[in-house]
Coordinates of C-alpha atoms and ligand atoms in Angstrom, one line a residue:
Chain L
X38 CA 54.2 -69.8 192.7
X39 CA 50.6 -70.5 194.9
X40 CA 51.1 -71.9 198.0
X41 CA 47.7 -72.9 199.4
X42 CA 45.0 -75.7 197.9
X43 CA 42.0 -73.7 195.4
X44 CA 40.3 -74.9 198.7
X45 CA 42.0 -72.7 201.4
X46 CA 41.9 -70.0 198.2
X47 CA 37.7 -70.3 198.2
X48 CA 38.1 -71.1 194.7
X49 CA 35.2 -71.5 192.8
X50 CA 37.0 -74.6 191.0
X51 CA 37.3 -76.3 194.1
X52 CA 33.9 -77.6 193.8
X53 CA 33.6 -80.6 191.7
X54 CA 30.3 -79.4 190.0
X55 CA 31.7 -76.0 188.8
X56 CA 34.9 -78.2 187.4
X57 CA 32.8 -80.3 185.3
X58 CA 30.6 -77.3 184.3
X59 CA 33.8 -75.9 182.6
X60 CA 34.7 -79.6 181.3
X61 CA 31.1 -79.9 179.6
X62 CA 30.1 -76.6 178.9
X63 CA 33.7 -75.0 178.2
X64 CA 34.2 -71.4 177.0
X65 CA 35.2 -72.4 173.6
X66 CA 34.9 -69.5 171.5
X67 CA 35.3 -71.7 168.2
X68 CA 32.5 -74.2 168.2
X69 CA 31.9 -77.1 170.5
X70 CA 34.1 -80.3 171.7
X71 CA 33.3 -83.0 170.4
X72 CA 32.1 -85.7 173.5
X73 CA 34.6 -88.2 174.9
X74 CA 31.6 -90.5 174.6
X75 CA 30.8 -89.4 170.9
X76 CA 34.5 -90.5 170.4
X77 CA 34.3 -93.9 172.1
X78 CA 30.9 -94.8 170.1
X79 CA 32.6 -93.7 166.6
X80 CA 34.3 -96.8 167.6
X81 CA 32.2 -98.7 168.8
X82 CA 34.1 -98.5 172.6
X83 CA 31.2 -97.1 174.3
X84 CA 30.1 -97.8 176.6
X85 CA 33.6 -98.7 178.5
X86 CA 33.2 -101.4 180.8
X87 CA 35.2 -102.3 183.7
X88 CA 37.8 -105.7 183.2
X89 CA 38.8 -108.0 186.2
X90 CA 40.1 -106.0 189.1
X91 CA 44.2 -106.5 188.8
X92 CA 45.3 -102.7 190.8
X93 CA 43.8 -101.7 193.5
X94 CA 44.5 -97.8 194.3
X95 CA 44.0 -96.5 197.7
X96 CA 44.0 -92.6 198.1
X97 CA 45.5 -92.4 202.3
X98 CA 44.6 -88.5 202.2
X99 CA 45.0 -85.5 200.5
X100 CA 47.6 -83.7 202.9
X101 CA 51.2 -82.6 201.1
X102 CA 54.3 -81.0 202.0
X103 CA 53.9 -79.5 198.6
X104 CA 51.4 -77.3 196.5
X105 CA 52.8 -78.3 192.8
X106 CA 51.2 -76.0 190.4
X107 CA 49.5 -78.6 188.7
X108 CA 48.4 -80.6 190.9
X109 CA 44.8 -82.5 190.4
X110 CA 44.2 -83.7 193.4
X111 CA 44.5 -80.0 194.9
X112 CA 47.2 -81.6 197.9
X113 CA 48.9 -80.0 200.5
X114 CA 49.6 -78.9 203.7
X115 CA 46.4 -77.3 203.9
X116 CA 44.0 -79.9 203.3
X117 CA 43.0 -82.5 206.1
X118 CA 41.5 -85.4 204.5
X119 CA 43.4 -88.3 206.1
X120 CA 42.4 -92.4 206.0
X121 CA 41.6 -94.0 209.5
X122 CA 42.6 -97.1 210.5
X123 CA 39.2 -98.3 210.2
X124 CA 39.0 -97.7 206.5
X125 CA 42.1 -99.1 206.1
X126 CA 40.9 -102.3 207.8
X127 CA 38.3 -102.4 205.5
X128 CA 40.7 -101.8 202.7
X129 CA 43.2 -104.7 204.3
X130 CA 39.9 -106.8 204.1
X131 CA 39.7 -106.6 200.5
X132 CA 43.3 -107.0 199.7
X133 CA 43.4 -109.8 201.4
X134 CA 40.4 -111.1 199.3
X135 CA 40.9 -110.3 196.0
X136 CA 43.1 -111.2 193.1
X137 CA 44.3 -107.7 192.4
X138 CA 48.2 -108.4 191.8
X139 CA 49.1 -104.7 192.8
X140 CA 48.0 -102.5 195.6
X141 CA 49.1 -98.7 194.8
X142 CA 48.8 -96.3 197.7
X143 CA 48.7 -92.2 197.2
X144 CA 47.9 -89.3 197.9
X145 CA 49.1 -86.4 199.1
X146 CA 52.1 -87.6 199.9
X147 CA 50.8 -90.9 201.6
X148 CA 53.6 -90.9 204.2
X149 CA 51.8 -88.3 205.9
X150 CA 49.0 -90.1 206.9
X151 CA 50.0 -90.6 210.9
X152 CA 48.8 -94.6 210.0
X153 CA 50.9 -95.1 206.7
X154 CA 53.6 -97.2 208.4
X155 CA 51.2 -99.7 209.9
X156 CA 48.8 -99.7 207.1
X157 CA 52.2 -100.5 204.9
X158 CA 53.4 -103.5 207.3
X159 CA 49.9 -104.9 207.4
X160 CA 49.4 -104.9 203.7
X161 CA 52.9 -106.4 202.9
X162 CA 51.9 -109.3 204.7
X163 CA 48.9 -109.8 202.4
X164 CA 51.5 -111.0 199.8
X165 CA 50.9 -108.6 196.7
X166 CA 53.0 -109.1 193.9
X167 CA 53.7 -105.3 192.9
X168 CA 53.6 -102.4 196.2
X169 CA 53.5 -99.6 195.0
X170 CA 53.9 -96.3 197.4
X171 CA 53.6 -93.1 195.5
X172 CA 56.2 -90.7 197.1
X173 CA 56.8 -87.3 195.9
X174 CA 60.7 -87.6 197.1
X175 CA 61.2 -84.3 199.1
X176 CA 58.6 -86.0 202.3
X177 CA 61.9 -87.9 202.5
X178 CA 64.1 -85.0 203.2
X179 CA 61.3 -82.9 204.7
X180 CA 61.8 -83.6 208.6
X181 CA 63.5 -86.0 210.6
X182 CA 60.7 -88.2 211.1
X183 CA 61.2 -89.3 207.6
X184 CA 64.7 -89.5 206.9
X185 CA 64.5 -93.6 207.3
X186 CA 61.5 -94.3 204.7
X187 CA 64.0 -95.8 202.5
X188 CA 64.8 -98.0 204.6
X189 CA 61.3 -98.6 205.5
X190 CA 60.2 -99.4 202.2
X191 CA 62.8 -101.6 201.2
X192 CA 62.3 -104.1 204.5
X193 CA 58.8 -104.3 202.7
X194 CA 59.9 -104.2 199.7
X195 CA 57.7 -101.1 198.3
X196 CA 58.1 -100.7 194.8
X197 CA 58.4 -96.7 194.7
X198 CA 57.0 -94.4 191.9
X199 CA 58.1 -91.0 192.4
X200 CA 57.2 -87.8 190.6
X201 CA 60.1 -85.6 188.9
X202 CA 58.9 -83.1 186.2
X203 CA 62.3 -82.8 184.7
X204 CA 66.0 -83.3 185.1
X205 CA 67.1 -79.6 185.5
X206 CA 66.1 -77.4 188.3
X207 CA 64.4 -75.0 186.9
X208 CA 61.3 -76.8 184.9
X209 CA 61.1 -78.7 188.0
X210 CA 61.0 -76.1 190.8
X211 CA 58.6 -73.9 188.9
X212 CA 56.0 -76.7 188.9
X213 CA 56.6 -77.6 192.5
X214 CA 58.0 -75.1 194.4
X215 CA 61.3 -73.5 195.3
X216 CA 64.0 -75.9 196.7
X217 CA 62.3 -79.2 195.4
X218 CA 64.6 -80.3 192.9
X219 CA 67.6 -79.8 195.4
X220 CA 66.0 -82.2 197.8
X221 CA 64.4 -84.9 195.1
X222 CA 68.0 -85.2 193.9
X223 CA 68.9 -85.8 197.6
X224 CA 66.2 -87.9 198.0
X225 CA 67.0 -90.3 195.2
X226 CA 70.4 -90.4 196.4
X227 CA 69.3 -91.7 199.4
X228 CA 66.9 -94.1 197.5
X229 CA 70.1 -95.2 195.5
X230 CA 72.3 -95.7 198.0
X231 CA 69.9 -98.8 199.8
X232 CA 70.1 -100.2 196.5
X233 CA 66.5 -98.9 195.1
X234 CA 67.0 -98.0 191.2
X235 CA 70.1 -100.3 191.1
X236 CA 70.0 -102.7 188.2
X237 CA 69.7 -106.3 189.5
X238 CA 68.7 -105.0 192.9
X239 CA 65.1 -106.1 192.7
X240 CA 64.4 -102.7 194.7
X241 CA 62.4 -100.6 191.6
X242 CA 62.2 -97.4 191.3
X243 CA 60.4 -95.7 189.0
X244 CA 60.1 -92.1 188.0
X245 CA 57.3 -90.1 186.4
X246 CA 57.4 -87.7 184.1
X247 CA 54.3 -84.7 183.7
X248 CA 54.8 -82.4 181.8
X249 CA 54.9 -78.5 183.1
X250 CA 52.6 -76.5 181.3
X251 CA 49.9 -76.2 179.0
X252 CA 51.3 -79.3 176.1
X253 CA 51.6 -83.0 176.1
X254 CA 54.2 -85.1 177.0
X255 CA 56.6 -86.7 174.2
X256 CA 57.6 -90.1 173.5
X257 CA 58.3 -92.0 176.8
X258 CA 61.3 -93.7 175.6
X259 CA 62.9 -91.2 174.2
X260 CA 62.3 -88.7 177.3
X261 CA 63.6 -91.7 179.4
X262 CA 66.8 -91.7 177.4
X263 CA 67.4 -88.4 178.5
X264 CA 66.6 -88.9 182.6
X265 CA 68.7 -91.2 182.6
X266 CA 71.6 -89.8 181.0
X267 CA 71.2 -86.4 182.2
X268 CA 70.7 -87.6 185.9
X269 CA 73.2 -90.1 185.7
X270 CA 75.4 -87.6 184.2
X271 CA 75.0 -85.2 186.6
X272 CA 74.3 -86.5 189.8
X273 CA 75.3 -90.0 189.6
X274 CA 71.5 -91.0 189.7
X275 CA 69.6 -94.4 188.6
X276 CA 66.3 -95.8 188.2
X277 CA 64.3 -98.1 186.7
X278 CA 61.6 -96.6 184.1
X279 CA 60.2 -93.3 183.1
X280 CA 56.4 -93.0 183.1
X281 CA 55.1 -89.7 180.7
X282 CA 51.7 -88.7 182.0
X283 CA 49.6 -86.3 180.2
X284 CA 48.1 -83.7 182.6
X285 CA 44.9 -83.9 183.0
X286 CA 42.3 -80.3 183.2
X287 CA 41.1 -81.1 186.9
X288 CA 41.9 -79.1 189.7
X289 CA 44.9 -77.2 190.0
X290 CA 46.0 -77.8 186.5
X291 CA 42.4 -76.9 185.4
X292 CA 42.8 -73.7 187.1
X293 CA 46.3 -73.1 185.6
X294 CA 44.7 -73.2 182.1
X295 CA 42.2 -71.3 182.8
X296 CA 44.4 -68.5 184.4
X297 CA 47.1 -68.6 181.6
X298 CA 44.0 -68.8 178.8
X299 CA 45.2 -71.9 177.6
X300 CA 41.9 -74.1 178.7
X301 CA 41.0 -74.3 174.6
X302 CA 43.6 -74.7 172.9
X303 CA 44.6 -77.3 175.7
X304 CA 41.4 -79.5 175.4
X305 CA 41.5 -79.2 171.2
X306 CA 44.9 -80.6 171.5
X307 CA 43.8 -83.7 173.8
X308 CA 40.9 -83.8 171.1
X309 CA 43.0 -84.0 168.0
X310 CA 45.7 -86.2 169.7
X311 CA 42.6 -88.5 171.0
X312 CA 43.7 -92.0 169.7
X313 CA 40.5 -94.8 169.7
X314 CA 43.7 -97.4 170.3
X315 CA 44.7 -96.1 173.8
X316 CA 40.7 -96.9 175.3
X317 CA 41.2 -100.1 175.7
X318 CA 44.0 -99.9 178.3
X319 CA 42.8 -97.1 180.4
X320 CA 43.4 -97.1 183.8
X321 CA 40.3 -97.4 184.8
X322 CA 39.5 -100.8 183.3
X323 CA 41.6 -103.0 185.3
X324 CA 41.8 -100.2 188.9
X325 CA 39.3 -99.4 191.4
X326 CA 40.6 -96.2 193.1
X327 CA 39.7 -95.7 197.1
X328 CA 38.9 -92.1 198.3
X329 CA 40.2 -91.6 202.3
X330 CA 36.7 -92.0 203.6
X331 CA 36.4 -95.2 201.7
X332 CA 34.0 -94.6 198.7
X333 CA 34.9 -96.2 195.4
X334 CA 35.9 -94.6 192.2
X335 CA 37.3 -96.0 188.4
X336 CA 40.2 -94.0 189.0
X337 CA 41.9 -91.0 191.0
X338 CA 40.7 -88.2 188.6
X339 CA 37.4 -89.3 188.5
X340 CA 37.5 -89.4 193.1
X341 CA 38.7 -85.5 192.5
X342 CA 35.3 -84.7 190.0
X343 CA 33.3 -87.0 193.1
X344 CA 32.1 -89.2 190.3
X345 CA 31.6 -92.4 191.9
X346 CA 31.2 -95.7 190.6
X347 CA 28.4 -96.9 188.7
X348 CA 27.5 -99.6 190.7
X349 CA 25.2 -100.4 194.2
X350 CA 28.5 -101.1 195.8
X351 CA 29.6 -97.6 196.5
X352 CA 31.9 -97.9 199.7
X353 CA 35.3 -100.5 200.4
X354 CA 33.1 -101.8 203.2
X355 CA 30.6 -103.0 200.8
X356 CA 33.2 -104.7 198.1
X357 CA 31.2 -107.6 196.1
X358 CA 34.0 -108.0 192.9
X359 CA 31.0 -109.9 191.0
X360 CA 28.8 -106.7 191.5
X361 CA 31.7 -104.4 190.7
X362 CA 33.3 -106.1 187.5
X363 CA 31.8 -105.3 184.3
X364 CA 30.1 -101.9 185.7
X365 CA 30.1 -99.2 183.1
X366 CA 32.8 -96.5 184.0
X367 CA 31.9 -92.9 184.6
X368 CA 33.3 -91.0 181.7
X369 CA 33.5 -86.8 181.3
X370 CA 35.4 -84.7 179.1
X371 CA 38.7 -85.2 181.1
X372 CA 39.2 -88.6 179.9
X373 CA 40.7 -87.2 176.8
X374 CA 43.6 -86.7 179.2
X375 CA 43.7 -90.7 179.2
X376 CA 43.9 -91.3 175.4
X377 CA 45.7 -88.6 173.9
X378 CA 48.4 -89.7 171.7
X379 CA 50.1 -92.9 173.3
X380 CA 47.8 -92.9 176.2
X381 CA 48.3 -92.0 179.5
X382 CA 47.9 -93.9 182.8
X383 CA 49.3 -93.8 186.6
X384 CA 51.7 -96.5 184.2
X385 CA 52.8 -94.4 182.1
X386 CA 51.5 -94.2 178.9
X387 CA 49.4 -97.4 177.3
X388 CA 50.5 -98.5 174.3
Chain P
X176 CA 39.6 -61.7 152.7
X177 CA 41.2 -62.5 156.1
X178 CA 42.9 -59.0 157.0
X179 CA 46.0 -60.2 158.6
X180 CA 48.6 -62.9 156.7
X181 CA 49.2 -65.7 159.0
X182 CA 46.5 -67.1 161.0
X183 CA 48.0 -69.7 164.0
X184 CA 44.7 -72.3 162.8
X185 CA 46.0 -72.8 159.2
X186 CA 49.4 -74.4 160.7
X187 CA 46.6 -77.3 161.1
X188 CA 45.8 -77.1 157.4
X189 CA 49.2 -78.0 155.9
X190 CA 48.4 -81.6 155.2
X191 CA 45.8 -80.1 152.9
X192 CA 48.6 -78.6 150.6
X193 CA 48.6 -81.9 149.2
X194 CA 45.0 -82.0 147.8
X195 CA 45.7 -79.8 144.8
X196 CA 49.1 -81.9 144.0
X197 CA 49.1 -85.0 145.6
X198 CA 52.0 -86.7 144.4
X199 CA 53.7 -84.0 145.1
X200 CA 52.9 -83.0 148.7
X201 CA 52.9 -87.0 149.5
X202 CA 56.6 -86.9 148.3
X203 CA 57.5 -83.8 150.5
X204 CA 55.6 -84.7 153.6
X205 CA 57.3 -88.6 153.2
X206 CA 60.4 -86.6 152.8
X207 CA 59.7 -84.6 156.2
X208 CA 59.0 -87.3 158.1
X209 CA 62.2 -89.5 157.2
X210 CA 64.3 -86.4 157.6
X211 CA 63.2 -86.1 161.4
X212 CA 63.0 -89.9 162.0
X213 CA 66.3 -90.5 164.3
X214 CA 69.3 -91.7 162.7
X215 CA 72.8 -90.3 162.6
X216 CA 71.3 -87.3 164.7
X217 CA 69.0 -88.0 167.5
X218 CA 65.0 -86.3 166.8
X219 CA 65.8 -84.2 170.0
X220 CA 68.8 -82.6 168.2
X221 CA 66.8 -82.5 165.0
X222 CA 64.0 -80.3 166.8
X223 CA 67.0 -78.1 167.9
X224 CA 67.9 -77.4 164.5
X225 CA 64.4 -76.8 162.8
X226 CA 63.7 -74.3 165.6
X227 CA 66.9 -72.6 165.0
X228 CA 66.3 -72.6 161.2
X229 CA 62.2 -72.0 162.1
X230 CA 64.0 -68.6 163.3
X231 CA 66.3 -67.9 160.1
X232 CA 63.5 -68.2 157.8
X233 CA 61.1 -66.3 160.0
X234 CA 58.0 -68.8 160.0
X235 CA 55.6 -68.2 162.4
X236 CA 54.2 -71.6 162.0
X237 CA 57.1 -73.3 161.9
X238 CA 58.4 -71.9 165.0
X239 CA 55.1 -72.4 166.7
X240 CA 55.3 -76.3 165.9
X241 CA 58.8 -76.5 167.2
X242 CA 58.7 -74.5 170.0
X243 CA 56.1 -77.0 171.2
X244 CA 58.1 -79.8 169.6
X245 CA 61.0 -78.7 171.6
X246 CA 58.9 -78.7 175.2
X247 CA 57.4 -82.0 174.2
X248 CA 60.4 -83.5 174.2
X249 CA 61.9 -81.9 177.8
X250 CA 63.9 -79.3 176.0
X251 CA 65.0 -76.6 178.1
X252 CA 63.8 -73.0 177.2
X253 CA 67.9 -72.7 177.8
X254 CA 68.8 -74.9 175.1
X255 CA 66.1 -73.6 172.7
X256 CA 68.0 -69.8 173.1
X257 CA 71.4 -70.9 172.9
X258 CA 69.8 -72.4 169.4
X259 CA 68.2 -69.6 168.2
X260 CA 71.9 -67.5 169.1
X261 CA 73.5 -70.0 166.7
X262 CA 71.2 -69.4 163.9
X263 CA 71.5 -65.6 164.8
X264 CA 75.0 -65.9 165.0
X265 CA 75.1 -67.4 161.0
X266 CA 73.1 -65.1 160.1
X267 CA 75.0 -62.2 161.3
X268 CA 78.4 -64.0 160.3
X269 CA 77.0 -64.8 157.1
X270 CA 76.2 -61.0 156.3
X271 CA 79.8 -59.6 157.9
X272 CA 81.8 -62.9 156.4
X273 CA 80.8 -60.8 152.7
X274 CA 82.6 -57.8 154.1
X275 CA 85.5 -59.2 152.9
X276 CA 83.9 -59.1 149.3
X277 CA 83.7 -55.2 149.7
X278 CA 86.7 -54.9 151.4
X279 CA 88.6 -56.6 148.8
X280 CA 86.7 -54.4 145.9
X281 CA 87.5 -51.0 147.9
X282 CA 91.0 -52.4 148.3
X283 CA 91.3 -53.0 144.6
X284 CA 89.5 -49.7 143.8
X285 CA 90.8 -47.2 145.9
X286 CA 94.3 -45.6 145.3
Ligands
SF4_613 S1 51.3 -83.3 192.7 FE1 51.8 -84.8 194.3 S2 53.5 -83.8 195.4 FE2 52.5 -82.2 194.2 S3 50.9 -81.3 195.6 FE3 49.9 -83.0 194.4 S4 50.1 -84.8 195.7 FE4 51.6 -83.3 196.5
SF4_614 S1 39.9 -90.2 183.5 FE1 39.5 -92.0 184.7 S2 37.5 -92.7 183.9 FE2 38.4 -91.3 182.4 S3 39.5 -92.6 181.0 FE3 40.9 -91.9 182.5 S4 41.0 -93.5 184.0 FE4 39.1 -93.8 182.8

C-alpha cells in the first residue's frame, strides 16, 4: 500500500502534461486507440456541448486522511490545496444566482477544509434542492473534531454520498488502506443511527461503488442488491442507492496501471465497452466543477489533467451562465472512462 | 502458423465462430445468453459455476472471461477458490467414486 500523493513521490505523473502524454500517445504495443473524439463524430456527438447548468461541483481542497490506491485526484494528507473563504464567497455568489438544483461539494475529504462548516451553513441557506457532501466515511471516525458531522449534516440536511469499494474488508482495505473498512462500517453506523439511510427518513445516503483494480464495474443494480444484503446482513447497515463508477486512468489510478502493466489492456477495454448512448448524459453536460483556487472545469477529472473550460469565463469570480452554457467541453482520451458500458458519472452510471 | 495454441486476443474472436455456420452459432450464442440471464439462479451464482466448470474443462479463455466476470460483479477472490475447490473436489470424487468399480471387480476376481 503507498502512503504519500505521486506529488510528495516526485512522480513524473504528477504533472498533468506527462498524464495526458501517456493518454494520447500511449505505449500501445498493438496499434493505436482509436480518439474519443473520432468516436463521438462516428455519431455525429461531436463536438459535445455543454446543457443548462443543473450541478454545480465545488472541489474545497485536495487534503485527505487517506491515500486510496486509486485515487484520481492524488488526495491526502500530504497535499495542501485548500478553498479560502473568499473563493467560497464567490462560489456562495453564484449559488445564490443560478438555477443549478444541486450543489456537490468534494474533495479530499471536504471536511478538512478548516472553513467546511461555515461554507456548509452559508450554502444551506441558499435553498438548494439536493446538498450533496462527498465524505469518504472514516474523516468521521478519524479524530474527535469530527465525531459530530452526522449530526452536522443532518441539521442541514446534507445529502451524503460516500465511497465504499466493497462489502468485505479485504477488497476494501487494499484499495484504501489498512483499518478503513473497520471504521466506514463504524462510520455508517453512526450515519444510521441519526436516521441517514433509513427508509422514509428523508436523510439519503448514498454509497458508491469503484471498482478495485484494473476492470469495470458491473451492473449497478445488481451490485446494489448485494450491498445491501451483505451489509445489512452483516452489520445491520442501510442506505439509500449504490452508485458503480468506472475508474478512470488519471492520477493515482493511472499510475496503478501503469505499474501493474495493465494501462492497454485497460484503455482497449474502455474502448470496446465505449457505448455512443451513454454521451449524452455525461457529467459534464449539465456540472461545472470548481478547483480550490476557483478556476472552472466540465468536470473533476478534467480540473486533475488542468484542462479548463472552453470559454472567456475561466474563474467563479467571473461566472456569466449565458457565456458559459453551450461552450464546447474539453474532451481527451480519459473520457472513455465516462461512456463505457452503462456510463459512468459522480451519479452513478447514466443510463 | 502461430507457435503457441491459445492466444488471450482470440477470446475476442468467438462471435466470429458464427460466420462459417450462422444458424448454428446464432442458436448457441442465443442459447448462452438465456442460460446466464437470471432466473431460478441469480447471474452472480451463475458466474460462480461457469468459473468452477471454466476450471474442470481447463479453458484458458473461459476462465479468463469469468475470472473478470466474477470481479465485475464484486465477487470475492474467496468465493471464486472455494468454487474452484468444489469443482476440484468432483473431479477428484468423481475419479475415487469409480474405485468402487475396481474394487468390486478385484472382489469378484480374487480368491
Ligand atoms: S479517493 Fe477519496 S478518500 Fe481516497 S484519497 Fe482520494 S479523495 Fe481521499
Ligand atoms: S471525463 Fe469529464 S469531460 Fe470527459 S466525458 Fe467525463 S465528464 Fe465529460
Amino acid at each position: 500500500m503507498i502512503h504519500t500523493s505521486l506529488q510528495k513521490r516526485n512522480s513524473d505523473l504528477a504533472q498533468s502534461n506527462r498524464q495526458l502524454e501517456f493518454l494520447s500517445n500511449g505505449i500501445f504495443k498493438n496499434g493505436d486507440l482509436p480518439t474519443f473524439k473520432s468516436k463521438l463524430s462516428e455519431t455525429a456527438q461531436f463536438p459535445l456541448k455543454a446543457k443548462k447548468l443543473e450541478i454545480l461541483q465545488i472541489n474545497v481542497g485536495y487534503m485527505c486522511n487517506q491515500v486510496c490506491a486509486h485515487c484520481h485526484v492524488d488526495a491526502g494528507p500530504d497535499r495542501k490545496e485548500i478553498m479560502t473563504r473568499d473563493t467560497m464567497l464567490q462560489c456562495l455568489d453564484v449559488i445564490k444566482n443560478t438555477g443549478a438544483h444541486t450543489l456537490d461539494l468534494t474533495g479530499g475529504a471536504p471536511e478538512m477544509n478548516p472553513d467546511f462548516r461555515w461554507f456548509v451553513e452559508e450554502a444551506a441557506k441558499a435553498g438548494i434542492k439536493d446538498f450533496i457532501v462527498r465524505s469518504n466515511l472514516t474523516i468521521i471516525r478519524a479524530n474527535k473534531k469530527y465525531h459530530d458531522l452526522p449530526q452536522f449534516f443532518k441539521k442541514h440536511n446534507v445529502h451524503v454520498i460516500s465511497s465504499m469499494p466493497h462489502w468485505t474488508q479485504g477488497k476494501t482495505d487494499k484499495q484504501r488502506g489498512d483499518g478503513v473498512f473497520a471504521k466506514s462500517i463504524q462510520a455508517l453506523k453512526d450515519l444510521n443511527a441519526i436516521g441517514y439511510g433509513i427508509p422514509g427518513s428523508g436523510l439519503r445516503l448514498d454509497l458508491v461503488y469503484n471498482p478495485s483494480g484494473a476492470f469495470l464495474p458491473g451492473n449497478q443494480d445488481a451490485l446494489q442488491r448485494d450491498f445491501k444484503k451483505a451489509l445489512l446482513d452483516d452489520f445491520n447497515i442501510q442506505f439509500h442507492n449504490l452508485f458503480a463508477i468506472t475508474n478512470l486512468p488519471i492520477a493515482r489510478f493511472l499510475d496503478y496501471l501503469i505499474a501493474s502493466e495493465n494501462y492497454e489492456d485497460y484503455m482497449y477495454n474502455l474502448v470496446e465497452a465505449y457505448n455512443p448512448s451513454a454521451v449524452s448524459n455525461v457529467m459534464c453536460t449539465n456540472t461545472l466543477s470548481v478547483s480550490w483556487d476557483g478556476y472552472l472545469f466540465d468536470c473533476d477529472f478534467n480540473q486533475m489533467l488542468e484542462l479548463p473550460v472552453n470559454s472567456k469565463v475561466k474563474h467563479i469570480s467571473e461566472y456569466n451562465e449565458d457565456l458559459l452554457e453551450n461552450r464546447e467541453i474539453v474532451i481527451s482520451q480519459h473520457c472513455y472512462g465516462c461512456t463505457a458500458g452503462a456510463g459512468s458519472s459522480c451519479q452513478g452510471s447514466v443510463i | 502458423m502461430q507457435k503457441t495454441y491459445y492466444d488471450p486476443a482470440d477470446l475476442k474472436k468467438f462471435s466470429k465462430i458464427s460466420e462459417w455456420n450462422e444458424t448454428l452459432g446464432e442458436k448457441f450464442f442465443d442459447y448462452y445468453g438465456k442460460v446466464f440471464e437470471e432466473g431460478a439462479l441469480s447471474e452472480r451464482e451463475k458466474s460462480l459455476i461457469a468459473l468452477a466448470v471454466s476450471h474442470t474443462v481447463q479453458c484458458p479463455y473461459c476462465i479468463d472471461a469469468y475470472t473478470g466476470d466474477a470481479l465485475q460483479r464484486g465477487i470475492t477472490k474467496e468465493e471464486m477458490m472455494e468454487a474452484l475447490h468444489v469443482s476440484a473436489a468432483i473431479r477428484g470424487g468423481a475419479s475415487l467414486v469409480h474405485g468402487v468399480q475396481m474394487m468390486n471387480k478385484v472382489n469378484k476376481l480374487e480368491m
